[in-house]
Short mmCIF file of C-alpha atoms and ligand atoms in Angstrom, two decimals:
data_model
loop_
_atom_site.label_atom_id
_atom_site.label_comp_id
_atom_site.label_asym_id
_atom_site.label_seq_id
_atom_site.Cartn_x
_atom_site.Cartn_y
_atom_site.Cartn_z
CA MET A 1 79.28 -55.25 -8.36
CA ARG A 2 79.19 -51.64 -7.20
CA ARG A 3 76.32 -52.55 -4.91
CA ARG A 4 78.30 -55.26 -3.14
CA LYS A 5 81.29 -52.92 -2.68
CA PHE A 6 78.94 -50.46 -1.05
CA LEU A 7 77.62 -53.11 1.33
CA VAL A 8 81.14 -54.13 2.31
CA ILE A 9 82.08 -50.53 3.07
CA LEU A 10 78.89 -50.22 5.11
CA LEU A 11 79.78 -53.30 7.14
CA VAL A 12 83.34 -52.07 7.77
CA VAL A 13 82.08 -48.69 8.91
CA ALA A 14 79.52 -50.35 11.20
CA PHE A 15 82.24 -52.54 12.65
CA LEU A 16 84.62 -49.62 13.25
CA VAL A 17 81.98 -47.45 14.84
CA GLY A 18 80.77 -50.32 17.00
CA GLY A 19 84.29 -51.28 17.99
CA VAL A 20 85.35 -47.73 18.90
CA GLY A 21 82.12 -47.29 20.79
CA SER A 22 82.58 -50.39 22.91
CA VAL A 23 86.28 -49.66 23.61
CA TYR A 24 85.33 -46.18 24.72
CA ALA A 25 82.51 -47.42 26.89
CA ALA A 26 84.71 -49.85 28.85
CA LEU A 27 88.06 -48.07 28.91
CA ASP A 28 90.06 -50.04 31.49
CA GLY A 29 93.48 -48.65 32.44
CA ASN A 30 94.97 -52.10 33.04
CA ALA A 31 93.85 -53.24 29.58
CA VAL A 32 95.29 -50.08 28.00
CA MET A 33 98.63 -50.61 29.72
CA SER A 34 98.92 -54.18 28.54
CA GLN A 35 97.67 -53.25 25.04
CA TYR A 36 100.55 -50.73 24.71
CA ASN A 37 102.91 -52.91 26.74
CA CYS A 38 103.77 -49.87 28.91
CA THR A 39 105.59 -51.88 31.54
CA GLY A 40 107.53 -53.82 28.92
CA CYS A 41 109.98 -50.90 28.58
CA HIS A 42 109.91 -49.30 32.04
CA GLY A 43 108.31 -49.62 35.42
CA VAL A 44 105.05 -48.18 36.61
CA SER A 45 106.98 -45.67 38.70
CA THR A 46 108.12 -44.04 35.44
CA ILE A 47 104.52 -43.50 34.47
CA LYS A 48 103.27 -42.22 37.79
CA GLY A 49 102.97 -38.58 38.60
CA THR A 50 102.13 -37.31 42.04
CA ASP A 51 98.37 -37.73 41.67
CA ASN A 52 95.70 -38.64 39.14
CA ALA A 53 95.77 -35.32 37.24
CA SER A 54 99.56 -34.96 37.12
CA THR A 55 99.84 -38.55 35.83
CA VAL A 56 97.60 -37.72 32.86
CA THR A 57 99.74 -34.64 32.18
CA LYS A 58 102.97 -36.61 32.48
CA ILE A 59 101.81 -39.27 30.03
CA MET A 60 100.51 -36.76 27.48
CA ASP A 61 103.71 -34.69 27.78
CA SER A 62 105.85 -37.75 27.17
CA ILE A 63 104.22 -38.49 23.82
CA ALA A 64 103.88 -34.84 22.77
CA PRO A 65 106.48 -33.59 20.24
CA GLY A 66 109.76 -33.24 22.11
CA GLY A 67 108.55 -35.61 24.84
CA MET A 68 110.52 -38.69 25.90
CA MET A 69 108.30 -41.07 23.90
CA ALA A 70 107.51 -38.72 21.03
CA ASN A 71 109.34 -41.02 18.63
CA ILE A 72 107.97 -44.34 19.91
CA SER A 73 105.36 -44.99 17.23
CA SER A 74 103.70 -47.84 19.12
CA VAL A 75 102.76 -45.42 21.92
CA ASN A 76 102.63 -41.86 20.61
CA LYS A 77 99.04 -42.16 19.30
CA LEU A 78 97.78 -42.72 22.84
CA THR A 79 94.64 -40.67 23.48
CA GLN A 80 93.85 -38.42 26.39
CA ALA A 81 91.04 -40.82 27.42
CA GLU A 82 93.49 -43.75 27.50
CA ALA A 83 95.97 -41.71 29.55
CA GLN A 84 93.12 -40.89 31.93
CA ALA A 85 92.20 -44.59 32.22
CA ILE A 86 95.79 -45.45 33.13
CA ALA A 87 95.90 -42.61 35.69
CA ASP A 88 92.64 -43.89 37.19
CA VAL A 89 94.34 -47.28 37.79
CA LEU A 90 97.45 -45.77 39.34
CA PHE A 91 95.54 -43.13 41.36
CA PRO A 92 91.94 -44.28 41.74
CA PRO A 93 89.74 -41.14 41.84
CA THR A 94 88.58 -40.53 45.35
CA THR A 95 84.88 -40.08 45.91
CA THR A 96 83.52 -37.95 48.68
CA ALA A 97 80.03 -38.47 49.98
CA CYS A 98 77.71 -35.49 49.96
CA THR A 99 77.00 -34.26 53.46
CA ASP A 100 75.02 -31.10 52.90
CA TYR A 101 72.94 -29.06 50.43
CA THR A 102 73.25 -25.76 48.68
CA TYR A 103 70.15 -23.56 48.49
CA SER A 104 68.61 -20.51 46.87
CA ALA A 105 68.18 -17.41 49.02
CA TRP A 106 65.26 -17.39 51.45
CA SER A 107 62.04 -15.85 50.11
CA THR A 108 60.70 -12.77 51.85
CA CYS A 109 58.87 -13.53 55.06
CA ASP A 110 55.17 -14.00 54.34
CA THR A 111 52.40 -12.67 56.54
CA ASN A 112 52.11 -16.07 58.27
CA GLY A 113 55.75 -15.81 59.37
CA ARG A 114 57.07 -18.45 56.96
CA GLN A 115 59.77 -18.22 54.32
CA THR A 116 60.96 -20.76 51.82
CA ARG A 117 63.94 -21.62 49.64
CA THR A 118 64.79 -24.27 47.07
CA GLN A 119 67.59 -26.82 47.18
CA ASN A 120 69.86 -26.52 44.14
CA GLY A 121 72.99 -28.57 44.79
CA TYR A 122 75.18 -30.57 47.18
CA LEU A 123 78.23 -30.05 49.36
CA PRO A 124 81.16 -30.60 49.30
CA ALA A 125 81.75 -29.79 45.63
CA ASN A 126 81.91 -32.84 43.27
CA CYS A 127 80.58 -35.15 45.95
CA THR A 128 78.52 -38.25 45.18
CA GLY A 129 75.34 -39.62 46.70
CA THR A 130 72.79 -37.74 48.76
CA PRO A 131 73.24 -36.40 52.29
CA SER A 132 71.70 -38.45 55.07
CA THR A 133 69.72 -35.45 56.30
CA GLN A 134 66.72 -33.88 54.56
CA PRO A 135 67.12 -30.42 53.01
CA VAL A 136 65.64 -27.56 55.07
CA LEU A 137 63.28 -25.72 52.74
CA THR A 138 61.08 -23.69 55.07
CA GLN A 139 61.61 -21.83 58.28
CA SER A 140 59.68 -19.50 60.47
CA CYS A 141 60.52 -15.81 60.44
CA THR A 142 59.26 -12.51 61.78
CA PRO A 143 57.08 -10.73 59.21
CA SER A 144 58.13 -7.19 58.47
CA SER A 145 56.01 -4.63 60.25
CA VAL A 146 56.46 -2.03 57.48
CA ALA A 147 53.14 -1.36 55.74
CA CYS A 148 53.04 -1.28 51.94
CA THR A 149 52.44 2.21 50.62
CA ASP A 150 52.93 1.79 46.89
CA TYR A 151 53.10 -0.66 44.02
CA THR A 152 55.70 -1.85 41.58
CA TYR A 153 54.63 -2.30 37.99
CA SER A 154 55.58 -3.78 34.66
CA ALA A 155 56.62 -1.35 31.93
CA TRP A 156 53.84 0.51 30.16
CA SER A 157 52.47 -1.20 27.05
CA GLU A 158 52.66 0.45 23.65
CA CYS A 159 50.22 3.31 23.22
CA ASP A 160 47.13 1.83 21.57
CA THR A 161 45.07 3.51 18.90
CA ASN A 162 42.62 4.76 21.53
CA GLY A 163 45.43 6.78 23.09
CA GLN A 164 45.71 4.52 26.09
CA GLN A 165 48.43 2.32 27.52
CA THR A 166 48.35 -0.27 30.29
CA ARG A 167 50.68 -2.02 32.71
CA THR A 168 50.33 -4.72 35.35
CA GLN A 169 51.00 -4.45 39.05
CA ASN A 170 53.61 -6.96 40.15
CA GLY A 171 54.69 -6.08 43.66
CA TYR A 172 54.65 -3.67 46.56
CA LEU A 173 56.82 -0.93 47.98
CA PRO A 174 58.77 -0.56 50.19
CA ALA A 175 60.51 -3.94 49.85
CA ASP A 176 59.37 -6.66 52.31
CA CYS A 177 56.34 -4.64 53.38
CA THR A 178 53.09 -6.22 54.53
CA GLY A 179 49.47 -5.53 53.64
CA THR A 180 48.18 -3.64 50.63
CA PRO A 181 48.52 0.09 49.96
CA SER A 182 45.50 2.26 50.69
CA THR A 183 45.46 3.60 47.13
CA GLN A 184 44.50 1.63 44.03
CA PRO A 185 47.23 0.69 41.54
CA VAL A 186 47.34 2.90 38.43
CA LEU A 187 47.10 0.46 35.54
CA THR A 188 46.08 2.66 32.61
CA GLN A 189 47.03 6.10 31.43
CA ALA A 190 46.42 8.35 28.49
CA CYS A 191 49.17 8.57 25.91
CA ASN A 192 49.74 10.10 22.54
CA TYR A 193 49.21 7.49 19.85
CA VAL A 194 51.43 8.19 16.87
CA PRO A 195 50.02 6.21 13.95
CA PRO A 196 52.45 4.64 11.51
CA PRO A 197 53.04 7.11 8.71
CA THR A 198 50.79 6.61 5.73
CA THR A 199 52.16 7.33 2.33
CA GLY A 200 49.10 7.15 0.14
CA THR A 201 46.14 9.41 -0.28
CA MET A 202 42.60 8.63 0.80
CA PRO A 203 40.33 8.08 -2.17
CA VAL A 204 37.55 10.60 -2.65
CA PRO A 205 34.30 8.89 -1.60
CA THR A 206 32.49 7.15 -4.43
CA GLY A 207 29.47 6.04 -2.40
CA ALA A 208 28.07 6.60 1.07
CA GLN A 209 30.10 5.01 3.84
CA ALA A 210 29.88 5.51 7.60
CA PHE A 211 32.39 4.60 10.30
CA SER A 212 31.93 4.93 14.03
CA TYR A 213 34.59 4.61 16.68
CA GLN A 214 35.21 5.05 20.40
CA PRO A 215 36.58 8.47 21.33
CA VAL A 216 40.33 8.89 20.86
CA ASN A 217 42.73 11.41 22.29
CA MET A 218 44.50 12.38 19.06
CA PRO A 219 43.09 11.89 15.56
CA VAL A 220 44.41 8.82 13.78
CA VAL A 221 45.46 9.60 10.23
CA SER A 222 45.28 6.82 7.69
CA ASP A 223 44.77 6.57 3.96
CA ASP A 224 42.18 3.86 4.63
CA PRO A 225 38.86 5.46 5.60
CA ALA A 226 37.99 2.42 7.73
CA GLN A 227 41.21 2.89 9.74
CA ALA A 228 41.12 6.68 10.02
CA LYS A 229 39.81 8.32 13.20
CA PRO A 230 39.76 11.92 12.03
CA ILE A 231 38.21 13.48 15.15
CA GLY A 232 40.23 13.50 18.38
CA VAL A 233 38.67 14.77 21.59
CA GLY A 234 41.80 15.09 23.73
CA PRO A 235 42.56 13.58 27.15
CA LEU A 236 38.80 13.42 27.83
CA ALA A 237 38.86 10.22 25.72
CA THR A 238 40.85 8.44 28.42
CA GLY A 239 39.25 9.90 31.49
CA GLY A 240 41.14 13.20 31.59
CA ASP A 241 39.40 16.50 32.25
CA THR A 242 40.66 18.41 29.22
CA ILE A 243 38.85 18.59 25.90
CA ASP A 244 41.09 19.08 22.89
CA LEU A 245 38.77 18.74 19.93
CA ARG A 246 40.69 18.50 16.69
CA VAL A 247 40.25 17.16 13.19
CA ASP A 248 43.03 15.67 11.11
CA ILE A 249 42.10 14.05 7.81
CA GLY A 250 43.61 13.58 4.39
CA PRO A 251 45.26 14.11 2.08
CA PHE A 252 42.50 13.07 -0.31
CA ALA A 253 43.12 12.11 -3.89
CA GLY A 254 40.80 14.93 -5.02
CA PRO A 255 38.80 17.87 -3.70
CA VAL A 256 36.26 17.31 -0.92
CA ASP A 257 33.88 19.38 1.22
CA VAL A 258 34.04 18.85 4.95
CA SER A 259 31.47 19.56 7.62
CA LEU A 260 31.64 18.89 11.34
CA VAL A 261 28.40 18.32 13.20
CA LEU A 262 28.08 18.41 16.95
CA TYR A 263 24.91 17.10 18.48
CA GLY A 264 24.52 18.44 22.00
CA PRO A 265 21.41 17.17 23.75
CA ALA A 266 22.76 18.55 26.99
CA ILE A 267 22.87 22.06 25.48
CA ASP A 268 19.87 21.97 23.24
CA SER A 269 18.12 18.72 22.54
CA GLY A 270 16.77 18.50 19.09
CA ASP A 271 19.21 20.84 17.39
CA LEU A 272 22.45 20.21 15.58
CA TYR A 273 25.51 22.43 15.65
CA PHE A 274 27.86 23.00 12.75
CA ILE A 275 31.23 24.62 12.62
CA VAL A 276 30.83 27.45 10.14
CA PRO A 277 33.78 29.53 8.90
CA GLY A 278 33.76 32.97 10.51
CA VAL A 279 30.77 32.08 12.71
CA GLY A 280 31.96 29.16 14.82
CA LEU A 281 29.25 26.91 16.13
CA GLN A 282 26.01 27.49 14.31
CA ARG A 283 22.67 25.83 14.96
CA LEU A 284 21.08 23.98 12.10
CA SER A 285 17.80 25.76 12.87
CA ASP A 286 19.54 29.14 12.42
CA ALA A 287 21.05 28.02 9.11
CA VAL A 288 17.60 26.98 7.91
CA ARG A 289 16.11 30.28 9.01
CA ASP A 290 18.88 32.27 7.28
CA GLU A 291 18.35 30.27 4.14
CA ASP A 292 14.61 30.94 4.25
CA ARG A 293 15.21 34.65 4.68
CA SER A 294 17.69 34.98 1.85
CA GLU A 295 16.05 36.07 -1.35
CA SER A 296 15.64 32.90 -3.28
CA ASP A 297 14.44 32.41 -6.76
CA ALA A 298 10.83 31.42 -6.62
CA HIS A 299 11.34 29.15 -9.59
CA GLU A 300 14.20 27.13 -8.16
CA GLY A 301 13.46 23.59 -7.09
CA SER A 302 13.73 22.08 -3.63
CA HIS A 303 16.89 20.27 -4.71
CA ASP A 304 18.67 23.59 -5.25
CA ARG A 305 17.50 24.85 -1.89
CA GLU A 306 18.84 21.71 -0.26
CA ARG A 307 22.14 22.21 -2.02
CA ARG A 308 22.45 25.81 -0.84
CA LEU A 309 21.49 24.80 2.68
CA ARG A 310 24.18 22.18 2.60
CA ASP A 311 26.65 24.83 1.42
CA ARG A 312 25.76 26.93 4.44
CA VAL A 313 26.86 24.24 6.84
CA ILE A 314 30.08 23.32 5.06
CA TRP A 315 33.13 23.99 7.16
CA LYS A 316 35.88 23.45 4.57
CA LYS A 317 35.01 23.69 0.91
CA ASN A 318 37.08 22.29 -1.95
CA VAL A 319 40.02 21.09 0.13
CA THR A 320 42.17 17.95 0.07
CA SER A 321 43.01 17.85 3.77
CA VAL A 322 42.09 19.36 7.15
CA ASN A 323 44.27 19.57 10.22
CA GLU A 324 42.80 21.95 12.75
CA GLU A 325 42.23 22.36 16.44
CA ILE A 326 38.61 23.35 17.06
CA PHE A 327 38.28 23.71 20.78
CA MET A 328 40.54 23.38 23.77
CA GLY A 329 39.28 23.71 27.29
CA ASN A 330 38.26 22.05 30.51
CA VAL A 331 35.35 19.61 30.65
CA THR A 332 33.58 22.04 32.97
CA ALA A 333 33.04 24.24 29.89
CA LEU A 334 30.20 21.92 28.81
CA PRO A 335 27.18 20.52 30.66
CA SER A 336 27.56 16.83 31.39
CA GLY A 337 26.13 14.46 28.85
CA LEU A 338 26.82 12.67 25.61
CA TYR A 339 27.87 14.73 22.59
CA PRO A 340 27.91 12.82 19.33
CA LEU A 341 30.33 14.22 16.76
CA VAL A 342 30.04 13.60 13.05
CA LEU A 343 32.61 14.49 10.42
CA ASN A 344 31.09 14.48 6.98
CA VAL A 345 33.37 14.44 3.95
CA THR A 346 31.68 14.68 0.57
CA SER A 347 33.16 14.59 -2.87
CA HIS A 348 33.33 18.20 -4.02
CA ASP A 349 32.25 17.11 -7.47
CA ASN A 350 29.46 14.81 -6.34
CA PRO A 351 27.95 15.70 -2.94
CA ASP A 352 25.98 12.45 -2.89
CA ASN A 353 29.17 10.51 -2.24
CA SER A 354 30.39 10.80 1.32
CA TYR A 355 32.38 9.37 4.20
CA ARG A 356 30.89 9.92 7.61
CA TRP A 357 32.87 9.34 10.79
CA ILE A 358 30.93 9.22 14.04
CA THR A 359 32.36 9.41 17.53
CA TYR A 360 31.38 11.23 20.70
CA MET A 361 32.45 13.20 23.73
CA PHE A 362 31.16 12.07 27.06
CA ILE A 363 31.23 14.80 29.69
CA PRO A 364 30.88 13.17 33.11
C1 HEC B 1 108.93 -49.22 23.43
C2 HEC B 1 109.21 -48.88 24.84
C3 HEC B 1 108.21 -48.08 25.56
C4 HEC B 1 106.89 -48.33 25.69
C5 HEC B 1 106.06 -49.45 25.06
C6 HEC B 1 106.38 -47.30 26.56
N1 HEC B 1 107.36 -46.44 26.94
FE1 HEC B 1 107.18 -44.84 28.16
N2 HEC B 1 109.10 -44.43 27.90
C7 HEC B 1 109.97 -45.15 27.17
C8 HEC B 1 111.27 -44.54 27.28
C9 HEC B 1 112.52 -45.07 26.61
C10 HEC B 1 111.14 -43.42 28.07
C11 HEC B 1 112.23 -42.43 28.48
C12 HEC B 1 112.53 -42.47 29.96
C13 HEC B 1 112.89 -43.79 30.52
O1 HEC B 1 113.61 -44.52 29.81
O2 HEC B 1 112.50 -44.12 31.62
C14 HEC B 1 109.73 -43.37 28.43
C15 HEC B 1 109.17 -42.36 29.22
C16 HEC B 1 107.90 -42.37 29.65
C17 HEC B 1 107.36 -41.37 30.48
C18 HEC B 1 108.05 -40.10 30.98
C19 HEC B 1 108.80 -40.36 32.26
C20 HEC B 1 109.39 -39.09 32.86
O3 HEC B 1 110.33 -39.29 33.66
O4 HEC B 1 108.92 -38.01 32.50
C21 HEC B 1 106.09 -41.68 30.69
C22 HEC B 1 105.06 -40.90 31.53
C23 HEC B 1 105.83 -42.90 30.00
N3 HEC B 1 106.96 -43.29 29.36
C24 HEC B 1 104.59 -43.54 29.95
C25 HEC B 1 104.36 -44.64 29.20
C26 HEC B 1 103.08 -45.25 29.08
C27 HEC B 1 101.82 -44.75 29.80
C28 HEC B 1 103.19 -46.26 28.23
C29 HEC B 1 102.09 -47.17 27.75
C30 HEC B 1 100.92 -46.55 27.17
C31 HEC B 1 104.55 -46.28 27.80
N4 HEC B 1 105.24 -45.30 28.42
C32 HEC B 1 105.02 -47.20 26.92
C33 HEC B 1 109.69 -46.26 26.44
C34 HEC B 1 108.48 -46.88 26.33
#
């Protein structure tokens, strides 16, 4: 029972929608006028305005509240579309043929003396059809004789973790110039990478882990040892001529010992340098010699000697963080060559557990 009722409603709806659709599709002003019997009460001249648009307005005004036919219920539901259809019978819309095109602006004159534009519309406005002539999309022109001296660029990219940002070259200066500038475009530059703030602490090493990374301008602080880049070498990292060697690491969850090792084959192949408090750079060979000279207990084992030697080359003992500039100067301060840098962080309570970060300075 309910099901049949539903089907009937469905059919009625389908009929109404279909009916409205077809009426709308073929709205004929003459049919509308006879449907409403417009001329049964007055002549066409009563309906007419002075043109198509004013006729629509006149009809709609007459059925609007206060209008002359506002109270004639057989007419006052007339729609705007029906009024338009009637107006189109009384004042058939005039169509004008298109005679010309509208265009984009001309492109700049290329080196072959050609410039182009695109066609984007027709003239006169609201015309129909296509002009009998073809659009003119290219023309010859006189190339500018001004030579290009510079480039235009995209905006710089975000500073990456290596302290570098890039951009792309996308044009030339001055405008409409010809040729290419004598200088190369500058597409990369050094920048100061500011890492997202880290809230946590770096765990004290529980095993031996090593991380190596390409030189960076500023140290990258992170609570994740794999993300941290604790040694920064300054603008040298991105081709600059200033060294700004600094270490920024921590905070650690517990006490650690930190040593910084510089291997300088260009200064002294075969020896390592350590930063030692109060001494500065110290050779490993000197530390070994000093240790040998110090009065040592003849009974102590080699393990103890190793431990005391390690103590001698520790830079920061029993700390939870380091943030220090070590050296600032021009690249000319060092002979050219590759200088590996190693930051060694060991658990203060268990020196066998360490993080080791390895990077380098390259002095051209
Ligand atoms: C039942 C009779 C009746 C029918 C049907 C009728 N009209 Fe009218 N109409 C009038 C009357 C009455 C007036 C008042 C002025 C007059 O008498 O000329 C009027 C006025 C108008 C006016 C305003 C004239 C002016 O001077 O501003 C317009 C426009 C108009 N009718 C359009 C129509 C159209 C379009 C239809 C058909 C869709 C229509 N009428 C159907 C009775 C009718």
